């Protein structure tokens, strides 16, 4: 059951209004990571609530408490919960999105003012902070609601909305809300939810729509080597004492090889090797070495084989060295022997890895390598934080509905992808609600979500709105 | 020929006045590395010039030009050149010192105001920035001049003074001055200098006076590995591309071992192994493992053998890893793949090593190790700066005079030491003037020259003043 033609016609004939609404949303600098902008995040939440109310959605703001940021205690932005439809004969779809954005300053290298939506008629791009992450997708849902209200059309499903204002700053408070609501069972806000749809990631490229069914997890480590009581001068003490940097760099050099192999015994081994059938999944994805090299701006792909590169990102763990705290980091030359240095690295996890199963392998290995150094310096290893990987059943009717909707709107079969990064709330919804979660991206792989000149192509905004609406009809029609 | 008894008596009976003068000097915060304090450096130069003039020294300020610091063009503090005595029958001693100091703020951890000299009667310490580095030693010379003027005593030698105000900031301009003056030959300011005496380093410990006849040189490298055009997110790109940090850490891990051995082929080999006789020099020095472990505040000496530790500092090269520019260095956890990272390291050099002979070994080795990595990232190696090591003939009469003076004042034979760090002007004087240069320290090894709570022991100030005066008499008496 595709969407009724008058729905898609309405979308096509109201694009200017949709873009104006996106401009209004982008104009509110709802940067959750900057205390100076906290009031703007609240303003954005109220703006969104007003929009939902005017489109017939019953809403409430949920207070998520306080937290400390930049040394001050701040009120967390509220979760905006919304509901429309209570027909027991219809399925109930939960939509998640976030109304906060990443920081942006024109001086970061933006070509235009980041909080003023610019419509570039030549390229068809809608440029501005939050255009694609995640205001555009949220507004896609508003567009769908507006069309139905204006046309007097009944929604094909019951809808529930969960919008937060802290996603870019660790989603503080949201997990507790989801868990306490699901603890109420059928009487909780999420009690009758049949499936979840999240539009907060991107196509693999700039051409082909995709459905995303997996996310990597993460575990982040800090390895500290300490020696002298204070920083020393390398003239006075070089070759007289054990230097913490020497030892730390030895340890860091033993974690990952140039080709990406994780050298910590057992970590790579936890993941099964892809068989021919699985490998074929990656071979068929619309992707090329050129895509990744354009994305990173240099010919540095780990392999010339596209499937190998994609598997490295989607179905294999990775280990990245991020930096060293406590060492000299400025420009120029300073002849310091730093007293205590902390190497930072993280491992992206894939099933069946979890932070709990990987941590002991990391600790044991680093401790044994450090012992081999025969140094008098001291070692400390910390697990700073982590999250499990997530993978969904992409043969579920929720994915099938999204596939049919994509075929109806884009006239092509979507790619089935996994993401290398994490959207932790995905796992929370999947585990707490016990229903299938679908990631249905609106934007393209080159949108630059956290970067300068963030954009959403107008065509993705328009066709993406049709996709979200059509998806609801396909969910309604499909036999669960 | 020791100094006349009335000289040492004068010193002993005028201590309070000497300390007051030191307090006046410390009160001028002549921090050369801070543009905000540049006027104070000038003020200090004029104060010093005034003191010299009032003690009968003919002086001139030499303009050293301008430089850029903290983004502003600043006038360099002048060199203060002074001369007293022109008797062709006397030897001529050139004294060097610096009237600028390291930065200091009480909030750095000082127990007292850094620019207010505190006399701690209990410990006998004179506490304040510049007390030992290098205002105390400079004032030691003023004390000697004052005693001779007050007593109507003729100085036993002709004296030349060269005081600069940029030592803590790279001695900018001074080398040019020394070279242009020496180019004038006999007519230059340094034309008739027979030997140089610099009092700007420290005893090896807190007990035994020493004469210093060697300094290590330095060569400082920056190794940059670059990959993507911008920083990447480790979720999106981990295990898809070559990561610069992975490669840089591999390179840095191959430079130096935990035990201090330099792994760059040929670098350690350039230096001859100490034979039994040379080793004995270090065995006899008044030093212990406890001394170094107290100095660094932790039991991290590279060896339990005192001579090995001392040779590591004094007669062997050392390689220290200082840090990484461009990587994540803050507290907390950031999942960045840095686009371009620069490792900083330096090698302390001993004869016959020079920056010019060591550089090609470093470049060749790093290039070949980088090639082995088989990475698509790019490598760049830079030699940021360097200076040659210096070693003097400690059997020269200049050293013999200082030894006799030490025996006269301290009733003990001084230790003969080499320093692990550099005082670049030492080499400039030695090479340009072609005369023997002596390092004759006033302060103790625990003075904390560049640290908080910098101090000079009152006894070192008083006996050190006697030592400087007595040294002049021994120079005059000795047969060259
Ligand atoms: Zn997002
Ligand atoms: Zn985001
Ligand atoms: Zn100094
Ligand atoms: Zn100094």
JSON list of N, CA and C and ligand atoms in Angstrom, two decimals, chain B residues 96-98 100-102 132-135 167-168 199-202 423 449-450, ligand 3:
[
{"chain": "B", "resi": 96, "resn": "UNK", "atom": "N", "xyz": [80.45, 36.59, 32.09]},
{"chain": "B", "resi": 96, "resn": "UNK", "atom": "CA", "xyz": [79.14, 36.60, 31.44]},
{"chain": "B", "resi": 96, "resn": "UNK", "atom": "C", "xyz": [78.06, 36.29, 32.47]},
{"chain": "B", "resi": 97, "resn": "UNK", "atom": "N", "xyz": [76.90, 36.90, 32.30]},
{"chain": "B", "resi": 97, "resn": "UNK", "atom": "CA", "xyz": [75.73, 36.55, 33.12]},
{"chain": "B", "resi": 97, "resn": "UNK", "atom": "C", "xyz": [74.48, 37.05, 32.43]},
{"chain": "B", "resi": 98, "resn": "UNK", "atom": "N", "xyz": [73.31, 36.67, 32.95]},
{"chain": "B", "resi": 98, "resn": "UNK", "atom": "CA", "xyz": [72.07, 37.19, 32.34]},
{"chain": "B", "resi": 98, "resn": "UNK", "atom": "C", "xyz": [71.16, 37.77, 33.40]},
{"chain": "B", "resi": 100, "resn": "UNK", "atom": "N", "xyz": [67.87, 38.51, 32.86]},
{"chain": "B", "resi": 100, "resn": "UNK", "atom": "CA", "xyz": [66.46, 38.14, 32.70]},
{"chain": "B", "resi": 100, "resn": "UNK", "atom": "C", "xyz": [66.20, 36.87, 33.50]},
{"chain": "B", "resi": 101, "resn": "UNK", "atom": "N", "xyz": [64.93, 36.58, 33.72]},
{"chain": "B", "resi": 101, "resn": "UNK", "atom": "CA", "xyz": [64.56, 35.40, 34.50]},
{"chain": "B", "resi": 101, "resn": "UNK", "atom": "C", "xyz": [63.43, 34.64, 33.82]},
{"chain": "B", "resi": 102, "resn": "UNK", "atom": "N", "xyz": [63.19, 33.44, 34.35]},
{"chain": "B", "resi": 102, "resn": "UNK", "atom": "CA", "xyz": [62.05, 32.62, 33.94]},
{"chain": "B", "resi": 102, "resn": "UNK", "atom": "C", "xyz": [60.76, 33.23, 34.47]},
{"chain": "B", "resi": 132, "resn": "UNK", "atom": "N", "xyz": [68.97, 32.49, 42.19]},
{"chain": "B", "resi": 132, "resn": "UNK", "atom": "CA", "xyz": [70.14, 31.68, 41.81]},
{"chain": "B", "resi": 132, "resn": "UNK", "atom": "C", "xyz": [70.41, 31.73, 40.32]},
{"chain": "B", "resi": 133, "resn": "UNK", "atom": "N", "xyz": [69.37, 32.07, 39.52]},
{"chain": "B", "resi": 133, "resn": "UNK", "atom": "CA", "xyz": [69.47, 32.04, 38.05]},
{"chain": "B", "resi": 133, "resn": "UNK", "atom": "C", "xyz": [68.97, 33.35, 37.47]},
{"chain": "B", "resi": 134, "resn": "UNK", "atom": "N", "xyz": [69.75, 34.31, 37.29]},
{"chain": "B", "resi": 134, "resn": "UNK", "atom": "CA", "xyz": [71.20, 34.32, 37.42]},
{"chain": "B", "resi": 134, "resn": "UNK", "atom": "C", "xyz": [71.59, 35.61, 38.13]},
{"chain": "B", "resi": 135, "resn": "UNK", "atom": "N", "xyz": [70.57, 36.17, 38.90]},
{"chain": "B", "resi": 135, "resn": "UNK", "atom": "CA", "xyz": [70.83, 37.45, 39.55]},
{"chain": "B", "resi": 135, "resn": "UNK", "atom": "C", "xyz": [71.82, 37.30, 40.71]},
{"chain": "B", "resi": 167, "resn": "UNK", "atom": "N", "xyz": [68.59, 35.51, 27.87]},
{"chain": "B", "resi": 167, "resn": "UNK", "atom": "CA", "xyz": [69.11, 34.15, 27.97]},
{"chain": "B", "resi": 167, "resn": "UNK", "atom": "C", "xyz": [68.00, 33.13, 28.08]},
{"chain": "B", "resi": 168, "resn": "UNK", "atom": "N", "xyz": [66.97, 33.44, 28.85]},
{"chain": "B", "resi": 168, "resn": "UNK", "atom": "CA", "xyz": [65.88, 32.48, 29.06]},
{"chain": "B", "resi": 168, "resn": "UNK", "atom": "C", "xyz": [64.97, 32.37, 27.83]},
{"chain": "B", "resi": 199, "resn": "UNK", "atom": "N", "xyz": [79.10, 32.11, 35.53]},
{"chain": "B", "resi": 199, "resn": "UNK", "atom": "CA", "xyz": [78.51, 31.52, 36.73]},
{"chain": "B", "resi": 199, "resn": "UNK", "atom": "C", "xyz": [77.01, 31.43, 36.50]},
{"chain": "B", "resi": 200, "resn": "UNK", "atom": "N", "xyz": [76.56, 30.33, 35.86]},
{"chain": "B", "resi": 200, "resn": "UNK", "atom": "CA", "xyz": [75.14, 30.18, 35.52]},
{"chain": "B", "resi": 200, "resn": "UNK", "atom": "C", "xyz": [74.75, 28.70, 35.51]},
{"chain": "B", "resi": 201, "resn": "UNK", "atom": "N", "xyz": [75.45, 27.92, 36.31]},
{"chain": "B", "resi": 201, "resn": "UNK", "atom": "CA", "xyz": [74.96, 26.54, 36.49]},
{"chain": "B", "resi": 201, "resn": "UNK", "atom": "C", "xyz": [75.11, 26.18, 37.97]},
{"chain": "B", "resi": 202, "resn": "UNK", "atom": "N", "xyz": [75.08, 24.90, 38.31]},
{"chain": "B", "resi": 202, "resn": "UNK", "atom": "CA", "xyz": [74.89, 24.50, 39.72]},
{"chain": "B", "resi": 202, "resn": "UNK", "atom": "C", "xyz": [75.80, 23.36, 40.11]},
{"chain": "B", "resi": 423, "resn": "UNK", "atom": "N", "xyz": [74.29, 25.63, 27.54]},
{"chain": "B", "resi": 423, "resn": "UNK", "atom": "CA", "xyz": [74.29, 27.09, 27.69]},
{"chain": "B", "resi": 423, "resn": "UNK", "atom": "C", "xyz": [74.99, 27.57, 26.43]},
{"chain": "B", "resi": 449, "resn": "UNK", "atom": "N", "xyz": [66.20, 26.22, 39.70]},
{"chain": "B", "resi": 449, "resn": "UNK", "atom": "CA", "xyz": [66.37, 27.39, 38.84]},
{"chain": "B", "resi": 449, "resn": "UNK", "atom": "C", "xyz": [65.11, 27.77, 38.05]},
{"chain": "B", "resi": 450, "resn": "UNK", "atom": "N", "xyz": [64.51, 26.82, 37.38]},
{"chain": "B", "resi": 450, "resn": "UNK", "atom": "CA", "xyz": [63.36, 27.16, 36.53]},
{"chain": "B", "resi": 450, "resn": "UNK", "atom": "C", "xyz": [62.05, 26.73, 37.16]},
{"chain": "C", "resi": 3, "resn": "LIG", "atom": "ZN1", "xyz": [70.69, 30.93, 33.77]}
]
